[in-house]
Amino acid sequence: MKTVLFNLTDSELEQFVVDMGLPRFRAKQIREWLNRGAPNFSVMKNLPIDLREKLATVADTMPVKIIKKLESSDNQTTKFLLELNDCEQIECVLMRTTYGNSVCVSSQAGCAMGCKFCASTLLGLKRNLTTNEMFAQVLTAQWELRGDKLKDIRPNGDANNNDVSHIVVMGTGEPLQNTQNVIGFLEQANKELNISWRRITVSTCGIIPGIDALNAWGRPINLAISLHAPDDELRTQIMPVNNRFKIKEVLDAAFRFSDNHNRQLMIEYILLGKKNSDGVIELFNATPEHAEKLSDLIRGHNVMVNLIPWNTVDERDFASISGNAVHRFQDILIKNGIHTRIRRERGADIGSACGQLRLKNAQK
Ligand code: SAH
């Protein structure tokens, strides 16, 4: 296996360079490229070409390698299929928005959670990602935005619009099954890329000890809970994790976190339909009664409900519901005084359902 230079400490990188018979200053040059997310050695313009070629035979730059890059027709969304050193595959998505550039990061290769509507979990969990493997996803997006141009910070401290400004840990995997590495990664992103805590969101299906660990960590990031059902009976049908952690306890832990950090809690709620035996789509978790029950759970708390139209996953027997049904659901929340938004799905044409790209590739 080739050495991944990004994973070496400064002194290890220097030793590596010296062992190749090169002067020490090459280590510093290489490090600068690695910190910008250089996808290969050929971009390292200040190294002699024969050295770049020699390095490529013995080493890799980053712990993730782009094997596919898809641009959405909206021109704002880029999806990367990335390969890790042990050939596992993960996804990462760059979304250019009016408020900044957001990267959706995967925390595990695969997922063990078994949610019935999701593609990420269909092939099971492969393994946790390391801190560097998560950080390298952000640098991959950063390179896409900026290439070899140096990061320039404006006098007021704001990064310009060619920088990653937001991180959402909402890719493949359950971040709170890999909490310590996720924390390490976010510390790195905050320190090295200047990404403020308030522009970071971690999404979980509701692992209570993990939420408590984030609370103890103490950084004022945003927390999102994938709720998707307003009562335990229904939730257990679609999310096995609900056998272990019940809705009320999950929400209590989440409210503790958001109150503690004075942040608005995000509740993610996919609106699911299901075909009955006559082929008619019935509302699964999206009736007016469900909307009322959901309101009762969160009324009086500082919460934003993010309503997510379901992305089709062929292997899953759910169905999308009509725009009218989505709005009827939302109107009830609004009537009950609850903040709510409908998530604009990005890049549906490039498989925006989580895990879809990795899955398709694995099945080939
Ligand atoms: N495991 C974490 C991180 C994944 S976040 C969590 O559960 O929060 C990915 C978000 O997309 C979650 O809210 C997830 O429930 C949602 N999602 C999964 N499959 C989807 C689909 N087919 N369509 C729309 N959203 C989906």
CSV table of C-alpha atoms and ligand atoms in Angstrom, one decimal:
chain,number,residue,atom,x,y,z
A,1,MET,CA,0.0,0.0,0.0
A,2,LYS,CA,1.3,3.5,-0.9
A,3,THR,CA,2.1,5.9,1.9
A,4,VAL,CA,-0.5,8.6,2.3
A,5,LEU,CA,1.5,11.8,2.8
A,6,PHE,CA,-1.4,13.7,4.3
A,7,ASN,CA,-1.5,11.3,7.2
A,8,LEU,CA,2.2,11.9,8.2
A,9,THR,CA,3.1,14.4,10.9
A,10,ASP,CA,5.5,17.2,9.8
A,11,SER,CA,8.5,15.3,11.2
A,12,GLU,CA,7.5,12.0,9.5
A,13,LEU,CA,7.0,13.8,6.2
A,14,GLU,CA,10.5,15.3,6.6
A,15,GLN,CA,11.9,11.9,7.3
A,16,PHE,CA,10.1,10.5,4.2
A,17,VAL,CA,11.6,13.2,2.1
A,18,VAL,CA,15.1,12.7,3.5
A,19,ASP,CA,14.8,8.9,3.0
A,20,MET,CA,14.2,9.6,-0.7
A,21,GLY,CA,17.4,11.5,-0.8
A,22,LEU,CA,15.7,14.9,-1.1
A,23,PRO,CA,16.5,18.2,0.6
A,24,ARG,CA,14.3,18.9,3.7
A,25,PHE,CA,12.6,22.0,2.2
A,26,ARG,CA,10.7,19.7,-0.1
A,27,ALA,CA,8.7,18.5,2.9
A,28,LYS,CA,7.4,22.0,3.5
A,29,GLN,CA,6.5,22.5,-0.1
A,30,ILE,CA,4.6,19.3,-0.2
A,31,ARG,CA,2.8,20.1,3.0
A,32,GLU,CA,1.5,23.3,1.6
A,33,TRP,CA,0.0,21.4,-1.3
A,34,LEU,CA,-1.5,18.8,1.0
A,35,ASN,CA,-3.1,21.5,3.2
A,36,ARG,CA,-4.9,22.8,0.1
A,37,GLY,CA,-6.2,19.3,-0.8
A,38,ALA,CA,-4.0,18.6,-3.8
A,39,PRO,CA,-5.6,15.5,-5.4
A,40,ASN,CA,-2.3,14.3,-6.9
A,41,PHE,CA,1.4,15.1,-7.3
A,42,SER,CA,1.2,16.5,-10.8
A,43,VAL,CA,-0.4,19.7,-9.6
A,44,MET,CA,2.6,20.5,-7.4
A,45,LYS,CA,4.0,23.1,-9.8
A,46,ASN,CA,7.1,24.0,-7.7
A,47,LEU,CA,8.4,20.5,-7.7
A,48,PRO,CA,10.5,19.2,-10.6
A,49,ILE,CA,8.4,17.0,-13.0
A,50,ASP,CA,10.6,13.9,-12.5
A,51,LEU,CA,10.2,14.3,-8.7
A,52,ARG,CA,6.4,14.5,-9.0
A,53,GLU,CA,6.4,11.4,-11.1
A,54,LYS,CA,8.7,9.5,-8.7
A,55,LEU,CA,6.5,10.5,-5.7
A,56,ALA,CA,3.4,9.2,-7.5
A,57,THR,CA,5.0,5.8,-7.7
A,58,VAL,CA,5.6,5.5,-4.0
A,59,ALA,CA,2.9,7.7,-2.3
A,60,ASP,CA,-0.6,9.1,-2.5
A,61,THR,CA,-1.4,12.7,-1.5
A,62,MET,CA,-4.7,12.5,0.3
A,63,PRO,CA,-6.5,9.7,2.2
A,64,VAL,CA,-9.4,10.0,-0.2
A,65,LYS,CA,-9.1,9.6,-4.0
A,66,ILE,CA,-11.8,10.9,-6.4
A,67,ILE,CA,-13.0,8.1,-8.6
A,68,LYS,CA,-16.1,9.9,-9.9
A,69,LYS,CA,-17.2,13.5,-10.0
A,70,LEU,CA,-20.7,14.4,-11.0
A,71,GLU,CA,-22.0,17.8,-11.7
A,72,SER,CA,-25.7,18.5,-11.2
A,73,SER,CA,-27.6,20.3,-14.0
A,74,ASP,CA,-28.3,23.0,-11.4
A,75,ASN,CA,-24.6,23.9,-11.7
A,76,GLN,CA,-24.4,24.4,-8.0
A,77,THR,CA,-24.0,20.8,-6.7
A,78,THR,CA,-21.0,18.5,-7.2
A,79,LYS,CA,-21.0,15.0,-5.9
A,80,PHE,CA,-17.8,13.1,-5.4
A,81,LEU,CA,-17.5,9.3,-5.2
A,82,LEU,CA,-14.3,8.8,-3.2
A,83,GLU,CA,-12.1,5.8,-2.6
A,84,LEU,CA,-10.3,5.2,0.7
A,85,ASN,CA,-6.9,3.6,1.1
A,86,ASP,CA,-8.4,0.2,1.7
A,87,CYS,CA,-10.7,0.6,-1.4
A,88,GLU,CA,-13.9,1.3,0.6
A,89,GLN,CA,-16.0,4.0,-1.1
A,90,ILE,CA,-17.7,7.0,0.4
A,91,GLU,CA,-19.5,10.0,-0.9
A,92,CYS,CA,-19.2,13.7,-0.3
A,93,VAL,CA,-21.2,16.6,-1.8
A,94,LEU,CA,-20.4,20.2,-2.4
A,95,MET,CA,-23.3,22.6,-2.5
A,96,ARG,CA,-22.9,26.2,-3.6
A,97,THR,CA,-25.6,28.3,-2.0
A,98,THR,CA,-26.4,32.0,-1.6
A,99,TYR,CA,-25.1,31.9,2.0
A,100,GLY,CA,-21.9,30.0,1.3
A,101,ASN,CA,-20.3,26.8,0.2
A,102,SER,CA,-21.5,23.8,2.2
A,103,VAL,CA,-19.9,20.3,2.2
A,104,CYS,CA,-21.9,17.2,3.2
A,105,VAL,CA,-19.4,14.8,4.8
A,106,SER,CA,-19.7,11.1,5.4
A,107,SER,CA,-18.7,9.8,8.8
A,108,GLN,CA,-18.7,6.0,8.1
A,109,ALA,CA,-18.2,3.8,5.1
A,110,GLY,CA,-21.7,2.3,4.9
A,111,CYS,CA,-24.0,2.4,7.9
A,112,ALA,CA,-25.3,-0.1,10.5
A,113,MET,CA,-28.5,1.7,11.4
A,114,GLY,CA,-30.8,-0.1,9.0
A,115,CYS,CA,-33.3,2.8,8.4
A,116,LYS,CA,-36.0,1.4,6.0
A,117,PHE,CA,-36.1,4.4,3.7
A,118,CYS,CA,-32.3,5.0,3.2
A,119,ALA,CA,-29.8,3.7,0.7
A,120,SER,CA,-26.7,4.2,2.8
A,121,THR,CA,-27.4,1.3,5.0
A,122,LEU,CA,-28.3,-1.3,2.3
A,123,LEU,CA,-24.8,-2.8,2.3
A,124,GLY,CA,-24.3,-2.6,6.0
A,125,LEU,CA,-21.4,-0.9,7.9
A,126,LYS,CA,-17.9,-1.3,6.6
A,127,ARG,CA,-16.0,0.8,9.1
A,128,ASN,CA,-15.7,4.2,10.8
A,129,LEU,CA,-13.8,6.9,9.0
A,130,THR,CA,-10.7,8.4,10.5
A,131,THR,CA,-10.5,12.1,11.4
A,132,ASN,CA,-8.2,12.6,8.4
A,133,GLU,CA,-10.6,10.8,6.0
A,134,MET,CA,-13.4,13.2,7.1
A,135,PHE,CA,-11.1,16.3,6.9
A,136,ALA,CA,-9.9,15.2,3.5
A,137,GLN,CA,-13.5,15.3,2.2
A,138,VAL,CA,-13.7,19.0,3.0
A,139,LEU,CA,-10.3,19.6,1.4
A,140,THR,CA,-11.4,17.8,-1.7
A,141,ALA,CA,-14.3,20.3,-1.9
A,142,GLN,CA,-12.0,23.1,-1.1
A,143,TRP,CA,-9.7,22.1,-4.0
A,144,GLU,CA,-12.7,22.0,-6.3
A,145,LEU,CA,-13.6,25.5,-5.4
A,146,ARG,CA,-10.2,27.0,-5.3
A,147,GLY,CA,-7.7,24.7,-7.0
A,148,ASP,CA,-4.1,25.8,-6.4
A,149,LYS,CA,-5.0,29.4,-5.6
A,150,LEU,CA,-4.1,30.2,-2.0
A,151,LYS,CA,-6.8,30.9,0.5
A,152,ASP,CA,-7.2,34.6,1.0
A,153,ILE,CA,-8.9,35.9,4.1
A,154,ARG,CA,-10.4,39.3,3.9
A,155,PRO,CA,-9.3,42.1,6.3
A,156,ASN,CA,-12.5,41.6,8.4
A,157,GLY,CA,-11.6,37.9,8.9
A,158,ASP,CA,-14.3,36.5,6.5
A,159,ALA,CA,-13.1,33.9,4.0
A,160,ASN,CA,-14.1,34.8,0.5
A,161,ASN,CA,-16.7,33.0,-1.5
A,162,ASN,CA,-14.3,30.5,-2.9
A,163,ASP,CA,-13.9,28.8,0.4
A,164,VAL,CA,-15.9,26.1,2.2
A,165,SER,CA,-17.9,27.9,4.8
A,166,HIS,CA,-20.3,25.3,6.1
A,167,ILE,CA,-20.0,21.6,7.1
A,168,VAL,CA,-22.9,19.3,7.5
A,169,VAL,CA,-22.2,15.8,8.7
A,170,MET,CA,-25.1,14.3,6.9
A,171,GLY,CA,-23.5,11.9,4.4
A,172,THR,CA,-23.3,8.2,4.7
A,173,GLY,CA,-23.0,6.8,8.2
A,174,GLU,CA,-24.1,7.6,11.8
A,175,PRO,CA,-21.7,10.2,13.2
A,176,LEU,CA,-22.5,9.4,16.8
A,177,GLN,CA,-21.3,5.9,16.3
A,178,ASN,CA,-17.9,7.5,15.5
A,179,THR,CA,-18.2,10.4,17.9
A,180,GLN,CA,-14.5,10.9,18.9
A,181,ASN,CA,-13.3,11.0,15.3
A,182,VAL,CA,-16.1,13.4,14.3
A,183,ILE,CA,-15.1,15.7,17.2
A,184,GLY,CA,-11.4,15.5,16.2
A,185,PHE,CA,-12.4,16.3,12.6
A,186,LEU,CA,-14.5,19.3,13.5
A,187,GLU,CA,-11.8,20.7,15.8
A,188,GLN,CA,-9.4,20.4,12.8
A,189,ALA,CA,-11.9,22.1,10.4
A,190,ASN,CA,-12.5,24.9,12.9
A,191,LYS,CA,-8.8,25.5,13.6
A,192,GLU,CA,-7.3,25.0,10.2
A,193,LEU,CA,-10.0,26.2,7.9
A,194,ASN,CA,-11.6,28.8,10.1
A,195,ILE,CA,-15.0,27.3,9.9
A,196,SER,CA,-17.0,28.6,12.8
A,197,TRP,CA,-18.9,26.3,15.1
A,198,ARG,CA,-22.2,27.9,14.1
A,199,ARG,CA,-21.7,26.8,10.5
A,200,ILE,CA,-21.3,23.2,11.4
A,201,THR,CA,-24.2,20.8,11.7
A,202,VAL,CA,-24.1,17.2,12.9
A,203,SER,CA,-27.1,15.0,12.1
A,204,THR,CA,-28.0,11.9,14.1
A,205,CYS,CA,-30.7,9.2,14.1
A,206,GLY,CA,-30.7,9.7,17.9
A,207,ILE,CA,-27.9,7.9,19.7
A,208,ILE,CA,-28.3,9.4,23.2
A,209,PRO,CA,-24.8,8.8,24.6
A,210,GLY,CA,-23.4,10.4,21.5
A,211,ILE,CA,-25.6,13.5,22.0
A,212,ASP,CA,-24.5,13.7,25.6
A,213,ALA,CA,-20.9,13.4,24.5
A,214,LEU,CA,-21.4,16.4,22.1
A,215,ASN,CA,-22.9,18.3,25.0
A,216,ALA,CA,-19.8,17.5,27.2
A,217,TRP,CA,-17.5,18.6,24.3
A,218,GLY,CA,-19.2,22.0,24.6
A,219,ARG,CA,-18.8,23.5,21.1
A,220,PRO,CA,-21.8,25.5,19.9
A,221,ILE,CA,-22.5,23.5,16.7
A,222,ASN,CA,-25.9,22.8,15.4
A,223,LEU,CA,-27.6,19.5,16.1
A,224,ALA,CA,-30.1,17.8,13.8
A,225,ILE,CA,-32.2,14.9,14.8
A,226,SER,CA,-33.5,12.5,12.1
A,227,LEU,CA,-37.0,12.0,13.6
A,228,HIS,CA,-39.2,10.9,10.7
A,229,ALA,CA,-42.1,9.8,12.8
A,230,PRO,CA,-44.1,11.3,15.7
A,231,ASP,CA,-44.6,8.2,17.8
A,232,ASP,CA,-42.5,5.3,18.9
A,233,GLU,CA,-44.7,2.6,17.3
A,234,LEU,CA,-44.4,4.2,13.8
A,235,ARG,CA,-40.7,5.2,14.3
A,236,THR,CA,-39.7,1.7,15.3
A,237,GLN,CA,-41.2,0.3,12.1
A,238,ILE,CA,-38.8,2.4,10.0
A,239,MET,CA,-35.8,3.1,12.3
A,240,PRO,CA,-34.5,0.1,14.3
A,241,VAL,CA,-32.5,2.5,16.5
A,242,ASN,CA,-35.8,3.4,18.1
A,243,ASN,CA,-35.8,0.0,19.8
A,244,ARG,CA,-32.9,1.3,21.9
A,245,PHE,CA,-33.7,5.0,22.2
A,246,LYS,CA,-37.2,6.2,22.5
A,247,ILE,CA,-38.4,9.5,21.0
A,248,LYS,CA,-39.0,11.3,24.2
A,249,GLU,CA,-35.6,10.5,25.6
A,250,VAL,CA,-33.9,11.4,22.3
A,251,LEU,CA,-35.7,14.8,22.2
A,252,ASP,CA,-34.9,15.5,25.8
A,253,ALA,CA,-31.2,14.9,25.2
A,254,ALA,CA,-31.4,17.1,22.0
A,255,PHE,CA,-33.2,19.9,23.8
A,256,ARG,CA,-30.5,19.7,26.6
A,257,PHE,CA,-27.9,20.2,23.9
A,258,SER,CA,-29.6,23.1,22.1
A,259,ASP,CA,-30.6,24.9,25.3
A,260,ASN,CA,-27.1,24.5,26.6
A,261,HIS,CA,-25.6,26.1,23.5
A,262,ASN,CA,-28.4,28.4,22.8
A,263,ARG,CA,-28.9,26.9,19.4
A,264,GLN,CA,-32.0,26.1,17.4
A,265,LEU,CA,-32.5,22.3,17.2
A,266,MET,CA,-33.2,21.0,13.7
A,267,ILE,CA,-35.7,18.2,13.3
A,268,GLU,CA,-35.4,16.3,10.0
A,269,TYR,CA,-38.7,14.7,8.9
A,270,ILE,CA,-38.9,12.8,5.6
A,271,LEU,CA,-42.4,12.7,4.3
A,272,LEU,CA,-43.1,9.2,3.2
A,273,GLY,CA,-45.9,7.6,1.2
A,274,LYS,CA,-46.5,3.9,0.7
A,275,LYS,CA,-48.4,2.2,-2.1
A,276,ASN,CA,-51.4,0.1,-1.0
A,277,SER,CA,-52.5,-3.1,-2.7
A,278,ASP,CA,-54.4,-1.1,-5.3
A,279,GLY,CA,-51.3,0.8,-6.2
A,280,VAL,CA,-52.6,4.0,-4.6
A,281,ILE,CA,-50.1,6.0,-2.6
A,282,GLU,CA,-51.1,6.4,1.0
A,283,LEU,CA,-49.5,8.8,3.5
A,284,PHE,CA,-47.3,6.8,5.8
A,285,ASN,CA,-46.0,9.4,8.4
A,286,ALA,CA,-47.5,12.5,6.7
A,287,THR,CA,-51.2,12.7,7.7
A,288,PRO,CA,-52.7,15.7,9.4
A,289,GLU,CA,-52.8,13.7,12.6
A,290,HIS,CA,-49.0,13.0,12.3
A,291,ALA,CA,-48.4,16.7,11.9
A,292,GLU,CA,-50.4,17.4,15.1
A,293,LYS,CA,-48.6,14.8,17.1
A,294,LEU,CA,-45.2,16.1,15.8
A,295,SER,CA,-46.3,19.6,17.0
A,296,ASP,CA,-47.1,18.3,20.4
A,297,LEU,CA,-43.6,16.8,20.8
A,298,ILE,CA,-41.8,20.0,20.1
A,299,ARG,CA,-44.1,22.9,20.9
A,300,GLY,CA,-42.5,25.5,23.1
A,301,HIS,CA,-38.9,24.6,22.1
A,302,ASN,CA,-36.5,26.4,19.9
A,303,VAL,CA,-36.9,24.0,16.9
A,304,MET,CA,-36.8,24.2,13.1
A,305,VAL,CA,-38.6,21.3,11.3
A,306,ASN,CA,-36.9,20.5,8.0
A,307,LEU,CA,-39.4,18.6,5.9
A,308,ILE,CA,-37.7,16.4,3.4
A,309,PRO,CA,-39.4,15.1,0.3
A,310,TRP,CA,-38.4,11.5,0.0
A,311,ASN,CA,-35.7,10.7,-2.6
A,312,THR,CA,-36.6,7.5,-4.5
A,313,VAL,CA,-34.4,4.5,-3.6
A,314,ASP,CA,-35.4,1.7,-5.9
A,315,GLU,CA,-34.6,-1.0,-3.2
A,316,ARG,CA,-37.0,0.6,-0.8
A,317,ASP,CA,-40.8,0.3,-1.0
A,318,PHE,CA,-41.8,3.8,-0.1
A,319,ALA,CA,-43.2,6.4,-2.4
A,320,SER,CA,-43.0,10.2,-2.7
A,321,ILE,CA,-46.1,12.1,-1.7
A,322,SER,CA,-47.7,15.0,-3.7
A,323,GLY,CA,-46.6,18.6,-3.2
A,324,ASN,CA,-50.1,19.3,-1.9
A,325,ALA,CA,-49.8,16.7,0.8
A,326,VAL,CA,-46.4,18.2,1.8
A,327,HIS,CA,-47.9,21.7,2.0
A,328,ARG,CA,-50.9,20.4,4.0
A,329,PHE,CA,-48.5,18.9,6.5
A,330,GLN,CA,-46.4,22.1,6.7
A,331,ASP,CA,-49.5,24.3,7.1
A,332,ILE,CA,-50.4,22.4,10.3
A,333,LEU,CA,-47.0,23.0,11.8
A,334,ILE,CA,-47.2,26.6,10.9
A,335,LYS,CA,-50.7,26.9,12.4
A,336,ASN,CA,-49.2,25.4,15.6
A,337,GLY,CA,-46.5,28.1,15.7
A,338,ILE,CA,-43.6,25.9,14.6
A,339,HIS,CA,-40.8,27.0,12.4
A,340,THR,CA,-40.6,24.8,9.4
A,341,ARG,CA,-38.9,24.7,6.0
A,342,ILE,CA,-39.1,22.3,3.1
A,343,ARG,CA,-35.7,21.1,2.2
A,344,ARG,CA,-34.7,22.0,-1.3
A,345,GLU,CA,-33.3,18.8,-2.8
A,346,ARG,CA,-30.2,19.4,-4.7
A,347,GLY,CA,-28.7,17.4,-7.5
A,348,ALA,CA,-31.5,14.8,-7.7
A,349,ASP,CA,-30.3,14.1,-11.2
A,350,ILE,CA,-26.9,12.9,-9.8
A,351,GLY,CA,-28.5,10.6,-7.2
A,352,SER,CA,-28.9,12.9,-4.2
A,353,ALA,CA,-30.5,10.3,-2.0
A,354,CYS,CA,-27.8,9.4,0.6
A,355,GLY,CA,-25.6,6.5,-0.4
A,356,GLN,CA,-27.2,6.1,-3.8
A,357,LEU,CA,-24.0,6.7,-5.8
A,358,ARG,CA,-21.9,4.3,-3.7
A,359,LEU,CA,-24.6,1.7,-3.9
A,360,LYS,CA,-25.0,2.0,-7.6
A,361,ASN,CA,-21.2,1.7,-8.1
A,362,ALA,CA,-21.0,-1.3,-5.8
A,363,GLN,CA,-23.7,-3.2,-7.7
A,364,LYS,CA,-22.1,-2.9,-11.0
B,1,SAH,N1,-27.1,8.9,10.3
B,1,SAH,C1,-27.3,10.3,10.4
B,1,SAH,C2,-26.6,11.1,9.3
B,1,SAH,C3,-27.3,10.9,7.9
B,1,SAH,S1,-28.1,12.3,7.5
B,1,SAH,C4,-28.8,10.6,10.5
B,1,SAH,O1,-29.6,9.7,10.5
B,1,SAH,O2,-29.2,11.8,10.8
B,1,SAH,C5,-28.9,12.0,6.1
B,1,SAH,C6,-30.4,12.5,6.2
B,1,SAH,O3,-31.0,12.1,5.0
B,1,SAH,C7,-31.1,11.9,7.4
B,1,SAH,O4,-32.0,12.8,7.9
B,1,SAH,C8,-31.8,10.8,6.7
B,1,SAH,O5,-32.8,10.3,7.4
B,1,SAH,C9,-32.2,11.4,5.3
B,1,SAH,N2,-32.4,10.4,4.3
B,1,SAH,C10,-32.1,9.1,4.2
B,1,SAH,N3,-32.6,8.5,3.1
B,1,SAH,C11,-33.3,9.5,2.5
B,1,SAH,C12,-34.1,9.5,1.3
B,1,SAH,N4,-34.2,8.4,0.5
B,1,SAH,N5,-34.7,10.6,0.9
B,1,SAH,C13,-34.6,11.7,1.7
B,1,SAH,N6,-33.8,11.8,2.8
B,1,SAH,C14,-33.2,10.7,3.2
